[in-house]
mmCIF file of C-alpha atoms in Angstrom:
data_model
loop_
_atom_site.group_PDB
_atom_site.id
_atom_site.type_symbol
_atom_site.label_atom_id
_atom_site.label_comp_id
_atom_site.label_asym_id
_atom_site.label_seq_id
_atom_site.Cartn_x
_atom_site.Cartn_y
_atom_site.Cartn_z
ATOM 1 C CA MET C 230 -19.293 -3.837 -4.505
ATOM 2 C CA ALA C 231 -16.124 -5.665 -2.619
ATOM 3 C CA CYS C 232 -18.367 -8.468 -2.981
ATOM 4 C CA ARG C 233 -18.456 -8.095 -6.932
ATOM 5 C CA ALA C 234 -14.557 -7.712 -6.710
ATOM 6 C CA ALA C 235 -13.712 -10.436 -4.866
ATOM 7 C CA PHE C 236 -16.631 -13.233 -6.503
ATOM 8 C CA PRO C 237 -16.442 -12.183 -10.042
ATOM 9 C CA GLY C 238 -19.425 -14.066 -11.620
ATOM 10 C CA ARG C 239 -21.339 -15.135 -8.299
ATOM 11 C CA ALA C 240 -21.233 -12.172 -5.979
ATOM 12 C CA GLY C 241 -25.073 -12.287 -5.546
ATOM 13 C CA GLY C 242 -24.878 -15.969 -4.214
ATOM 14 C CA VAL C 243 -22.380 -14.932 -2.179
ATOM 15 C CA LEU C 244 -23.717 -11.987 -0.651
ATOM 16 C CA ALA C 245 -26.766 -13.492 0.056
ATOM 17 C CA ALA C 246 -24.875 -15.958 2.360
ATOM 18 C CA LEU C 247 -23.013 -13.483 3.730
ATOM 19 C CA LEU C 248 -26.223 -11.781 4.656
ATOM 20 C CA ALA C 249 -28.216 -14.411 5.939
ATOM 21 C CA SER C 250 -25.352 -15.760 7.905
ATOM 22 C CA PRO C 251 -26.279 -15.898 11.795
ATOM 23 C CA ALA C 252 -22.899 -13.889 12.356
ATOM 24 C CA ALA C 253 -24.519 -11.499 10.065
ATOM 25 C CA LEU C 254 -27.870 -11.296 12.094
ATOM 26 C CA LEU C 255 -25.922 -10.761 15.240
ATOM 27 C CA CYS C 256 -24.207 -8.252 13.576
ATOM 28 C CA LEU C 257 -27.536 -6.458 12.568
ATOM 29 C CA ALA C 258 -28.964 -6.985 15.869
ATOM 30 C CA THR C 259 -26.204 -5.533 17.636
ATOM 31 C CA GLY C 260 -25.493 -2.598 15.595
ATOM 32 C CA GLU C 261 -21.590 -3.731 15.094
ATOM 33 C CA THR C 262 -19.116 -3.125 12.363
ATOM 34 C CA GLY C 263 -18.720 -6.862 10.823
ATOM 35 C CA LEU C 264 -20.335 -6.414 7.594
ATOM 36 C CA PHE C 265 -18.351 -3.030 7.437
ATOM 37 C CA THR C 266 -14.654 -4.894 8.311
ATOM 38 C CA THR C 267 -15.537 -7.683 6.308
ATOM 39 C CA ALA C 268 -15.815 -5.951 3.341
ATOM 40 C CA LEU C 269 -12.720 -3.659 4.131
ATOM 41 C CA LEU C 270 -11.127 -7.220 3.996
ATOM 42 C CA LEU C 271 -12.670 -8.219 0.468
ATOM 43 C CA ALA C 272 -11.791 -5.055 -1.368
ATOM 44 C CA GLY C 273 -8.311 -5.045 -0.113
ATOM 45 C CA PHE C 274 -7.532 -8.559 -1.125
ATOM 46 C CA ALA C 275 -9.634 -8.685 -4.455
ATOM 47 C CA ALA C 276 -7.459 -5.377 -5.273
ATOM 48 C CA LEU C 277 -3.854 -6.350 -4.020
ATOM 49 C CA PRO C 278 -2.825 -8.639 -6.952
ATOM 50 C CA ARG C 279 -3.195 -5.559 -9.363
ATOM 51 C CA ALA C 280 -3.614 -2.228 -7.643
ATOM 52 C CA PRO C 281 -1.813 -2.365 -4.520
ATOM 53 C CA LEU C 282 -1.779 0.960 -3.050
ATOM 54 C CA LEU C 283 -5.669 0.687 -3.319
ATOM 55 C CA ALA C 284 -5.292 -2.413 -1.339
ATOM 56 C CA GLY C 285 -3.456 -0.825 1.046
ATOM 57 C CA LEU C 286 -5.951 1.986 1.518
ATOM 58 C CA TRP C 287 -8.539 -0.597 2.291
ATOM 59 C CA PHE C 288 -6.518 -1.968 4.740
ATOM 60 C CA GLY C 289 -5.577 1.227 6.093
ATOM 61 C CA LEU C 290 -9.488 1.770 7.054
ATOM 62 C CA LEU C 291 -9.046 -1.509 9.080
ATOM 63 C CA THR C 292 -7.306 0.094 11.561
ATOM 64 C CA LEU C 293 -10.998 0.942 13.231
ATOM 65 C CA LYS C 294 -10.756 -2.184 14.441
ATOM 66 C CA PRO C 295 -7.000 -3.041 14.104
ATOM 67 C CA GLN C 296 -7.212 -6.753 15.726
ATOM 68 C CA LEU C 297 -9.131 -8.123 12.365
ATOM 69 C CA GLY C 298 -6.878 -7.050 10.422
ATOM 70 C CA VAL C 299 -3.671 -9.097 12.785
ATOM 71 C CA MET C 300 -2.613 -11.422 10.188
ATOM 72 C CA LEU C 301 -2.150 -8.897 7.210
ATOM 73 C CA PRO C 302 1.109 -7.731 8.588
ATOM 74 C CA PHE C 303 2.502 -10.962 7.803
ATOM 75 C CA PHE C 304 0.690 -11.619 4.672
ATOM 76 C CA LEU C 305 1.724 -8.428 2.769
ATOM 77 C CA LEU C 306 4.977 -9.002 3.801
ATOM 78 C CA ALA C 307 5.713 -12.501 2.572
ATOM 79 C CA ARG C 308 4.256 -11.358 -0.439
ATOM 80 C CA ARG C 309 6.774 -8.545 -0.922
ATOM 81 C CA GLU C 310 3.591 -5.853 -1.212
ATOM 82 C CA VAL C 311 5.685 -2.983 -0.645
ATOM 83 C CA LYS C 312 3.189 -0.489 -2.128
ATOM 84 C CA ALA C 313 0.337 -2.288 -0.113
ATOM 85 C CA ILE C 314 2.200 -1.916 2.984
ATOM 86 C CA LEU C 315 3.060 1.986 2.526
ATOM 87 C CA ALA C 316 -0.438 2.619 1.563
ATOM 88 C CA ALA C 317 -1.829 1.227 4.548
ATOM 89 C CA CYS C 318 0.645 2.640 6.864
ATOM 90 C CA LEU C 319 -0.114 6.265 5.443
ATOM 91 C CA THR C 320 -3.805 6.029 5.533
ATOM 92 C CA ALA C 321 -3.714 4.927 9.470
ATOM 93 C CA LEU C 322 -1.532 7.534 9.562
ATOM 94 C CA VAL C 323 -3.862 10.272 8.289
ATOM 95 C CA LEU C 324 -6.593 8.346 9.948
ATOM 96 C CA ASN C 325 -4.689 8.951 13.365
ATOM 97 C CA GLY C 326 -3.848 12.461 12.765
ATOM 98 C CA ALA C 327 -7.423 13.751 12.080
ATOM 99 C CA SER C 328 -8.871 12.021 14.943
ATOM 100 C CA ALA C 329 -5.943 13.920 17.143
ATOM 101 C CA VAL C 330 -7.308 17.466 15.276
ATOM 102 C CA ILE C 331 -10.726 16.703 16.061
ATOM 103 C CA TYR C 332 -11.009 14.820 19.362
ATOM 104 C CA PRO C 333 -8.419 15.744 22.208
ATOM 105 C CA ALA C 334 -5.061 13.930 21.773
ATOM 106 C CA ARG C 335 -4.932 12.547 25.101
ATOM 107 C CA LEU C 336 -7.508 9.931 24.257
ATOM 108 C CA TRP C 337 -4.900 7.926 22.571
ATOM 109 C CA ARG C 338 -3.029 7.769 26.121
ATOM 110 C CA LEU C 339 -6.358 6.872 27.786
ATOM 111 C CA TRP C 340 -6.886 4.353 25.202
ATOM 112 C CA TRP C 341 -3.582 2.645 25.406
ATOM 113 C CA ARG C 342 -3.685 2.680 29.740
ATOM 114 C CA THR C 343 -7.245 1.286 29.430
ATOM 115 C CA LEU C 344 -6.269 -1.117 26.758
ATOM 116 C CA PRO C 345 -5.211 -4.524 29.240
ATOM 117 C CA ALA C 346 -8.151 -3.383 31.591
ATOM 118 C CA TYR C 347 -10.490 -3.770 28.967
ATOM 119 C CA GLN C 348 -8.920 -7.273 27.734
ATOM 120 C CA ASP C 349 -9.056 -8.706 31.302
ATOM 121 C CA SER C 350 -12.807 -7.195 31.289
ATOM 122 C CA TYR C 351 -13.190 -9.430 28.273
ATOM 123 C CA PHE C 352 -12.029 -12.430 29.765
ATOM 124 C CA HIS C 353 -13.844 -11.850 33.343
ATOM 125 C CA ALA C 354 -17.346 -11.752 31.383
ATOM 126 C CA ALA C 355 -16.195 -15.112 29.806
ATOM 127 C CA LYS C 356 -15.460 -16.472 33.230
ATOM 128 C CA ALA C 357 -18.435 -14.954 35.050
ATOM 129 C CA LEU C 358 -21.224 -14.527 32.833
ATOM 130 C CA ASN C 359 -20.137 -17.531 30.590
ATOM 131 C CA LEU C 360 -20.301 -14.954 27.722
ATOM 132 C CA ASN C 361 -19.874 -17.706 24.680
ATOM 133 C CA ILE C 362 -20.406 -14.807 22.042
ATOM 134 C CA LEU C 363 -16.266 -14.574 22.883
ATOM 135 C CA ILE C 364 -15.127 -16.894 19.686
ATOM 136 C CA THR C 365 -10.941 -16.550 20.348
ATOM 137 C CA PRO C 366 -8.781 -19.455 21.662
ATOM 138 C CA SER C 367 -8.447 -17.583 25.023
ATOM 139 C CA ALA C 368 -11.789 -16.592 25.570
ATOM 140 C CA ASN C 369 -13.097 -20.431 25.000
ATOM 141 C CA ILE C 370 -10.356 -21.555 27.441
ATOM 142 C CA VAL C 371 -11.742 -18.943 30.090
ATOM 143 C CA ALA C 372 -15.546 -19.984 29.306
ATOM 144 C CA LEU C 373 -14.157 -23.674 29.775
ATOM 145 C CA GLY C 374 -13.083 -23.386 33.412
ATOM 146 C CA GLY C 375 -9.494 -22.460 32.551
ATOM 147 C CA SER C 376 -7.101 -19.831 34.228
ATOM 148 C CA ILE C 377 -6.076 -16.642 32.403
ATOM 149 C CA GLY C 378 -2.344 -17.354 32.786
ATOM 150 C CA LEU C 379 -3.223 -20.391 30.962
ATOM 151 C CA ALA C 380 -5.442 -18.506 28.387
ATOM 152 C CA TRP C 381 -2.603 -16.015 27.346
ATOM 153 C CA ALA C 382 -0.177 -18.854 26.789
ATOM 154 C CA VAL C 383 -2.214 -20.998 24.505
ATOM 155 C CA GLN C 384 -3.121 -17.295 22.861
ATOM 156 C CA MET C 385 0.262 -16.464 22.339
ATOM 157 C CA LEU C 386 1.152 -20.109 21.031
ATOM 158 C CA CYS C 387 -1.751 -19.841 18.390
ATOM 159 C CA ALA C 388 -0.308 -16.306 17.421
ATOM 160 C CA LEU C 389 2.699 -17.658 16.364
ATOM 161 C CA ALA C 390 1.290 -20.650 15.188
ATOM 162 C CA MET C 391 -0.856 -18.777 12.745
ATOM 163 C CA ALA C 392 1.806 -15.813 11.964
ATOM 164 C CA GLY C 393 3.745 -19.044 10.679
ATOM 165 C CA VAL C 394 0.763 -20.931 8.529
ATOM 166 C CA VAL C 395 -0.161 -16.893 7.239
ATOM 167 C CA ILE C 396 3.158 -16.559 6.176
ATOM 168 C CA TRP C 397 3.483 -20.060 4.354
ATOM 169 C CA ALA C 398 0.571 -19.483 2.821
ATOM 170 C CA ALA C 399 1.058 -15.975 1.447
ATOM 171 C CA ARG C 400 4.251 -17.578 -0.764
ATOM 172 C CA CYS C 401 3.095 -20.959 -1.545
ATOM 173 C CA ALA C 402 -0.800 -21.723 -1.867
ATOM 174 C CA PRO C 403 -2.997 -20.002 -4.763
ATOM 175 C CA TYR C 404 -3.868 -16.617 -3.952
ATOM 176 C CA ARG C 405 -7.657 -16.950 -3.127
ATOM 177 C CA LEU C 406 -7.164 -20.610 -0.643
ATOM 178 C CA ALA C 407 -3.927 -17.848 1.010
ATOM 179 C CA VAL C 408 -6.813 -15.624 1.479
ATOM 180 C CA ALA C 409 -8.811 -18.071 3.257
ATOM 181 C CA VAL C 410 -6.095 -19.130 5.427
ATOM 182 C CA THR C 411 -5.928 -15.648 6.429
ATOM 183 C CA LEU C 412 -9.018 -14.530 7.182
ATOM 184 C CA VAL C 413 -9.309 -17.504 9.196
ATOM 185 C CA ALA C 414 -5.981 -17.491 11.044
ATOM 186 C CA GLY C 415 -6.730 -13.853 11.870
ATOM 187 C CA PHE C 416 -9.815 -15.152 14.669
ATOM 188 C CA LEU C 417 -7.457 -17.831 16.145
ATOM 189 C CA ALA C 418 -4.071 -15.471 16.419
ATOM 190 C CA GLN C 419 -6.202 -12.209 18.210
ATOM 191 C CA PRO C 420 -7.710 -12.350 21.268
ATOM 192 C CA HIS C 421 -10.065 -10.324 21.301
ATOM 193 C CA ALA C 422 -12.941 -11.030 18.822
ATOM 194 C CA TYR C 423 -16.763 -11.837 18.930
ATOM 195 C CA ALA C 424 -19.042 -13.858 16.614
ATOM 196 C CA TYR C 425 -20.593 -11.151 15.085
ATOM 197 C CA ASP C 426 -17.091 -10.057 14.230
ATOM 198 C CA SER C 427 -16.905 -13.491 11.979
ATOM 199 C CA ILE C 428 -18.660 -12.843 9.145
ATOM 200 C CA ALA C 429 -15.239 -12.513 7.440
ATOM 201 C CA VAL C 430 -15.040 -17.027 8.036
ATOM 202 C CA VAL C 431 -18.011 -16.775 6.100
ATOM 203 C CA ALA C 432 -16.232 -15.311 2.873
ATOM 204 C CA ALA C 433 -13.398 -17.575 3.860
ATOM 205 C CA LEU C 434 -15.302 -20.655 3.837
ATOM 206 C CA ALA C 435 -17.015 -19.400 -0.094
ATOM 207 C CA LEU C 436 -13.531 -18.889 -0.882
ATOM 208 C CA ALA C 437 -12.391 -22.605 0.245
ATOM 209 C CA LEU C 438 -15.780 -24.169 -1.537
ATOM 210 C CA GLU C 439 -13.961 -23.104 -4.878
ATOM 211 C CA ALA C 440 -11.482 -25.432 -4.886
ATOM 212 C CA ARG C 441 -13.693 -28.529 -4.334
ATOM 213 C CA PRO C 442 -13.255 -30.026 -0.664
ATOM 214 C CA GLY C 443 -14.155 -33.376 0.478
ATOM 215 C CA THR C 444 -18.009 -33.865 2.320
ATOM 216 C CA GLY C 445 -15.362 -33.736 6.025
ATOM 217 C CA TRP C 446 -14.565 -30.365 5.273
ATOM 218 C CA VAL C 447 -17.836 -29.068 3.661
ATOM 219 C CA ALA C 448 -19.215 -30.473 7.218
ATOM 220 C CA ALA C 449 -17.236 -28.690 8.964
ATOM 221 C CA GLY C 450 -17.734 -25.618 7.142
ATOM 222 C CA MET C 451 -21.508 -25.955 7.347
ATOM 223 C CA ALA C 452 -21.104 -26.234 11.167
ATOM 224 C CA THR C 453 -18.813 -23.228 11.557
ATOM 225 C CA TYR C 454 -21.775 -21.336 9.661
ATOM 226 C CA LEU C 455 -24.580 -22.388 11.441
ATOM 227 C CA ALA C 456 -23.038 -22.265 15.186
ATOM 228 C CA PRO C 457 -23.576 -18.764 16.049
ATOM 229 C CA LEU C 458 -27.290 -19.479 16.011
ATOM 230 C CA LEU C 459 -26.742 -21.531 19.088
ATOM 231 C CA LEU C 460 -26.605 -18.010 20.993
ATOM 232 C CA LEU C 461 -30.082 -17.118 20.007
ATOM 233 C CA SER C 462 -31.177 -20.583 22.039
ATOM 234 C CA PRO C 463 -31.146 -22.413 25.425
ATOM 235 C CA TRP C 464 -27.968 -24.446 24.341
ATOM 236 C CA HIS C 465 -25.628 -20.696 24.137
ATOM 237 C CA ARG C 466 -22.806 -21.968 26.457
ATOM 238 C CA ALA C 467 -22.384 -24.831 24.096
ATOM 239 C CA PHE C 468 -21.013 -22.253 21.430
ATOM 240 C CA ILE C 469 -17.402 -22.934 21.498
ATOM 241 C CA ASP C 470 -16.129 -21.277 18.228
ATOM 242 C CA ALA C 471 -12.306 -22.079 18.432
ATOM 243 C CA PRO C 472 -12.270 -25.319 17.679
ATOM 244 C CA LEU C 473 -14.624 -25.454 14.894
ATOM 245 C CA LEU C 474 -12.279 -22.271 13.072
ATOM 246 C CA ALA C 475 -9.172 -24.717 13.857
ATOM 247 C CA ALA C 476 -10.988 -27.455 11.835
ATOM 248 C CA CYS C 477 -11.586 -25.170 9.338
ATOM 249 C CA LEU C 478 -8.236 -23.797 8.817
ATOM 250 C CA THR C 479 -6.919 -27.311 8.503
ATOM 251 C CA GLY C 480 -9.012 -28.055 5.638
ATOM 252 C CA ILE C 481 -8.340 -24.908 3.943
ATOM 253 C CA ILE C 482 -4.503 -26.046 4.514
ATOM 254 C CA THR C 483 -5.042 -29.465 2.935
ATOM 255 C CA LEU C 484 -6.694 -27.611 -0.023
ATOM 256 C CA ALA C 485 -3.326 -25.420 -0.235
ATOM 257 C CA PHE C 486 -1.290 -28.133 0.048
ATOM 258 C CA ALA C 487 -3.192 -30.559 -2.599
ATOM 259 C CA ALA C 488 -3.166 -27.148 -4.971
ATOM 260 C CA ARG C 489 0.443 -26.420 -4.485
ATOM 261 C CA ASN C 490 1.449 -29.875 -5.053
ATOM 262 C CA GLY C 491 -0.710 -30.198 -8.403
ATOM 263 C CA ALA C 492 0.427 -26.709 -9.767
ATOM 264 C CA ASP C 493 3.685 -26.132 -11.815
ATOM 265 C CA SER C 494 4.655 -22.538 -9.682
ATOM 266 C CA ASN C 495 3.648 -21.392 -6.052
ATOM 267 C CA HIS C 496 1.855 -18.103 -7.410
ATOM 268 C CA GLU C 497 2.033 -17.771 -11.459
ATOM 269 C CA PRO C 498 -0.216 -18.523 -12.989
ATOM 270 C CA ASP C 499 -3.026 -18.422 -10.038
ATOM 271 C CA PRO C 500 -6.139 -20.005 -11.841
ATOM 272 C CA LEU C 501 -8.258 -18.784 -8.929
ATOM 273 C CA LEU C 502 -7.198 -15.482 -9.115
ATOM 274 C CA PRO C 503 -10.242 -13.516 -10.535
ATOM 275 C CA PRO C 504 -10.236 -10.389 -12.325
ATOM 276 C CA LEU C 505 -10.672 -6.993 -10.487
ATOM 277 C CA ALA C 506 -14.396 -6.079 -11.531
#
């Protein structure tokens, strides 16, 4: 359903590419939520232009793994999507309230207390175990031997830069390229993500391909698509994903600049905006 809404007319091909991606295979093998969270993102972005309340519902459900939507507030605020923001906040509050009724409310306090230690264990796994399934800039720096302090400094700079990029794209780029920017930027902005979460990046690549990028970007996109296969090979330590994500994002931004310079307006009419299925 999410693919039909986001990719009308070619949902079958995109869905096949998503399900056949190495990221999806890792997700299925580990029993993780990457397919579900990608569906929520695609459904939300597809609904947003014409059904913002429904989009907010999908985005609110994404709070099951909130770091994957870290760039959504910047995107929605830049586009002044007040209805979607309110719906997302209400959905998140209802979910949190329900969890506090079903489970002991003190679990929320315990979660906040243990979160820093859990993030430290994420970095230590990258350093001590060379666990390259971690794909964020900070985790890649630690895996390459950098200090945790340096990793946090770089991650903060990346987060600030990605917020600026997403705000620009939301205001100025064609809608579907702005969505692609936001999907990729989210993985460069957050400190905590795994290869099996990155199915959303495959969706971003599919969106960018609609703008007919050059062969250089296509090569970078293919490398990004196939890179998680290294995790299933003897060369798993060579999987350092953040530079590939940065190269893809640079290419998408270039496409967005070109589309903006060739358009009469920044948002309307938007030739890349599909009808909702």
